[in-house]
Amino acid sequence: MVDQINIADVAKEGVVSAYLDLEFCNENTSRHNVPIAIGVSYRSGSREIGSYSSLIWCGDEYELWEEQLTRIGYDEKTLRDCGKPMEEVTEELLEAHKVYGPEVYISFGRQDEDLLMRFATKSLDKLEFYDALRFLPGRISMKYDISLERYAYICGIDFVHAFEPLADARALGDIVYGVLRGKADEGRRREVEAEYDKRMFVSQYKNKQQAYAYLLGLESLTPGQREKMKEYETYLEENRYKYLECGGAI
């Protein structure tokens, strides 16, 4: 992870940064991630000065999970026929790095960096990486890990996530620049936070429902279990109407 550059500098004209996104699919047996597409947007401040994108075919030794591929809009035949091997992708990334000279590669979470480094066929040590999630939540006072799409909404950016890496990389660039330039809308931020508050509450309520149902089904309870069951019962009753208002089902 890069520490040499102040993240605020990437919003300055003349500072070149690269926004990276990898699309991946789980391997059918191991469920390990395998890269299937990549997108990189090279920018000087807010201006895109170049881009790179490619489908990826890592080889027949990886049996991709067909259901997941279909769900995210890819198919194995297209990847096999049109995807480049990682050796070629690695070489092209290094060539693009020479052309554009970005000071940092910014991704949305560490997973893209880790996956790229794992599958690259040559050392990428000269590429400095930065996880945008290191600063985005704190910069806009967001207490949850929210999606790229919701960050775009907060910044007034028209973006719908469709598993297209270059589109995602460009959206990330717009978001980072927008947040650094103070373009995050406070009303929208509060709206998204309330949305996630509701999700967290519903999830918590469901978990307590399940725990209560489990204890209720036991033939005998320890004193500790009885106390816990009473706590669950009280919580579920006190929060029942709020849960229903949030769209939960009893």
C-alpha positions as a printed Julia matrix, in Angstrom:
250×3 Matrix{Float64}:
   0.0     0.0     0.0
   1.28    3.43   -0.9
   2.08    5.9     1.84
   4.35    8.25   -0.13
   1.52   10.13   -1.84
  -1.11   12.19   -0.07
  -4.42   10.89   -1.42
  -5.65   14.5    -1.74
  -2.99   15.05   -4.41
  -4.76   12.82   -6.94
  -7.37   15.56   -7.44
  -4.68   17.95   -8.7
  -4.16   18.52  -12.4
  -0.8    17.15  -13.46
  -0.87   14.29  -10.93
  -1.54   11.08  -12.85
  -3.4     8.3   -11.07
  -4.91    5.03  -12.26
  -8.26    3.63  -11.15
  -8.36   -0.15  -11.3
 -11.18   -2.67  -11.28
 -11.09   -6.43  -11.76
 -14.11   -8.6   -12.43
 -13.78  -12.16  -11.18
 -15.62  -15.45  -11.0
 -15.34  -18.22   -8.45
 -13.67  -21.44   -9.5
 -16.31  -24.17   -9.52
 -14.71  -26.59   -7.04
 -12.54  -24.48   -4.73
 -14.64  -21.29   -5.04
 -11.36  -19.36   -5.24
 -11.55  -16.09   -7.19
 -10.31  -16.08  -10.8
  -9.99  -12.8   -12.79
 -12.09  -12.65  -15.95
 -11.93   -8.95  -16.92
  -9.97   -5.82  -16.08
 -10.45   -2.09  -16.54
  -8.09    0.79  -15.77
  -8.81    4.52  -16.15
  -5.68    6.73  -16.24
  -6.38   10.27  -15.09
  -4.76   13.61  -14.59
  -6.98   15.2   -11.98
 -10.52   14.69  -13.28
  -9.5    14.19  -16.93
  -9.09   10.71  -18.36
  -5.91   10.6   -20.42
  -6.09    6.93  -21.32
  -7.7     3.61  -20.49
  -7.07   -0.1   -20.66
  -9.57   -2.95  -20.63
  -9.59   -6.61  -21.54
 -11.37   -9.87  -20.98
  -9.13  -12.44  -19.31
  -8.83  -16.17  -19.85
  -6.62  -17.74  -17.19
  -6.63  -21.18  -18.8
  -8.48  -24.46  -18.95
  -7.15  -25.5   -15.54
  -9.74  -23.19  -13.97
 -13.31  -24.47  -14.15
 -15.41  -21.34  -13.73
 -18.69  -21.43  -11.83
 -21.21  -21.27  -14.66
 -24.15  -19.97  -12.6
 -22.1   -17.02  -11.34
 -20.8   -16.24  -14.83
 -24.36  -16.12  -16.14
 -25.53  -13.95  -13.23
 -22.89  -11.31  -13.89
 -23.37  -11.34  -17.67
 -20.39  -13.35  -18.95
 -20.05  -16.73  -20.6
 -17.14  -19.12  -20.78
 -17.06  -19.37  -24.59
 -16.62  -15.61  -24.98
 -13.92  -15.56  -22.32
 -12.14  -18.49  -23.97
 -12.38  -16.97  -27.46
 -11.78  -13.3   -26.64
 -10.03  -13.26  -23.28
  -6.29  -12.59  -23.17
  -3.99  -14.8   -21.09
  -2.66  -13.17  -17.93
   0.84  -13.1   -19.39
  -0.4   -10.75  -22.15
  -2.5    -8.7   -19.73
   0.49   -8.27  -17.42
   2.71   -7.11  -20.28
   0.07   -4.63  -21.5
  -0.41   -3.22  -18.01
   3.35   -2.67  -17.68
   3.44   -1.01  -21.1
   0.54    1.28  -20.17
   2.33    2.11  -16.94
   5.34    3.28  -18.96
   3.13    5.42  -21.2
   1.02    7.13  -18.53
   3.28    6.91  -15.46
   0.59    6.95  -12.75
   1.85    7.65   -9.26
  -0.75    5.36   -7.7
  -3.3     2.68   -8.61
  -6.54    3.14   -6.7
  -9.02    0.31   -6.22
 -12.29   -0.05   -4.33
 -11.12   -2.43   -1.59
  -7.99   -4.58   -1.42
  -9.4    -7.58   -3.28
  -8.62   -6.29   -6.79
  -5.02   -5.51   -5.91
  -4.52   -8.87   -4.19
  -6.05  -10.8    -7.09
  -4.02   -8.94   -9.71
  -0.78   -9.52   -7.82
  -1.63  -13.21   -7.38
  -2.26  -13.85  -11.07
   0.23  -11.44  -12.68
   2.99  -13.28  -14.54
   5.66  -10.64  -13.88
   6.5    -8.53  -10.85
   4.26   -5.52  -10.4
   6.26   -4.15   -7.49
   6.77   -0.85   -9.34
   3.0    -0.26   -9.18
   1.93    1.54   -6.01
  -1.58    0.68   -4.78
  -4.06    2.5    -2.58
  -7.4     1.25   -1.28
 -10.03    3.98   -1.67
 -11.89    2.53    1.31
  -9.05    3.74    3.51
 -10.37    7.28    3.21
 -13.8     7.43    1.55
 -15.93    6.51    4.62
 -14.08    8.88    6.93
 -14.01   11.71    4.42
 -17.81   11.82    4.19
 -18.51   10.54    7.75
 -20.09    7.28    6.6
 -20.17    4.62    9.31
 -20.93    1.71    6.94
 -19.14   -0.01    4.1
 -21.42    1.04    1.25
 -21.4     0.05   -2.4
 -19.68    1.9    -5.24
 -23.14    2.64   -6.62
 -24.23    4.36   -3.4
 -21.04    6.44   -3.28
 -21.85    7.52   -6.83
 -25.37    8.5    -5.74
 -24.0    10.6    -2.87
 -21.73   12.41   -5.31
 -24.51   12.97   -7.86
 -22.86   10.64  -10.4
 -25.06    8.68  -12.8
 -23.76    5.12  -12.39
 -25.3     1.66  -12.27
 -23.02   -1.25  -11.44
 -23.2    -3.77  -14.3
 -20.03   -5.85  -13.76
 -18.11   -3.88  -16.4
 -14.63   -3.19  -15.0
 -13.78   -0.11  -17.06
 -17.13    1.5   -16.21
 -16.5     0.71  -12.53
 -12.95    2.11  -12.7
 -14.23    5.32  -14.29
 -16.98    5.65  -11.68
 -14.41    5.18   -8.92
 -12.29    7.94  -10.44
 -15.3    10.26  -10.55
 -16.19    9.39   -6.95
 -12.69    9.9    -5.54
 -12.33   13.22   -7.37
 -15.82   14.29   -6.29
 -15.27   13.46   -2.63
 -11.88   15.18   -2.6
 -13.45   18.27   -4.18
 -16.27   18.35   -1.64
 -19.0    17.29   -4.05
 -20.58   14.74   -1.71
 -24.17   15.81   -1.03
 -24.94   15.77    2.7
 -28.66   15.16    2.19
 -27.96   12.14    0.01
 -25.31   10.93    2.47
 -27.84   10.97    5.31
 -30.38    9.21    3.08
 -27.93    6.4     2.29
 -26.88    6.1     5.94
 -30.54    5.81    6.98
 -31.0     3.13    4.32
 -28.1     1.14    5.78
 -29.32    1.77    9.34
 -32.58    0.1     8.31
 -30.77   -2.84    6.7
 -28.63   -3.39    9.79
 -31.65   -3.24   12.09
 -33.63   -5.74    9.97
 -30.63   -8.09    9.88
 -30.21   -7.86   13.66
 -33.9    -8.47   14.25
 -33.9   -11.53   11.98
 -30.87  -12.95   13.78
 -32.59  -12.59   17.14
 -35.76  -14.12   15.69
 -33.79  -17.18   14.59
 -31.96  -17.46   17.92
 -35.27  -17.19   19.8
 -36.88  -19.84   17.59
 -33.92  -22.17   18.16
 -34.16  -21.86   21.95
 -37.94  -22.2    21.8
 -37.54  -25.55   20.06
 -35.24  -27.08   22.69
 -36.73  -29.62   25.08
 -34.93  -28.19   28.07
 -32.99  -25.01   28.75
 -30.1   -24.12   31.01
 -30.58  -21.1    33.3
 -28.37  -19.08   30.95
 -30.44  -20.09   27.94
 -33.66  -19.14   29.73
 -32.24  -15.71   30.51
 -31.12  -15.27   26.91
 -34.51  -16.38   25.62
 -36.22  -13.79   27.8
 -33.87  -11.09   26.45
 -34.7   -12.08   22.88
 -38.42  -12.15   23.63
 -38.32   -8.67   25.15
 -36.26   -7.27   22.26
 -38.5    -8.81   19.59
 -41.66   -7.49   21.21
 -40.29   -3.99   21.8
 -39.03   -3.66   18.24
 -41.79   -5.56   16.42
 -43.54   -2.51   14.91
 -40.27   -0.87   13.86
 -39.29   -4.12   12.14
 -42.6    -4.28   10.28
 -42.26   -0.63    9.25
 -38.83   -1.48    7.81
 -40.37   -4.15    5.59
 -39.59   -7.16    7.73
 -41.83  -10.22    7.92
 -42.86  -11.83   11.19
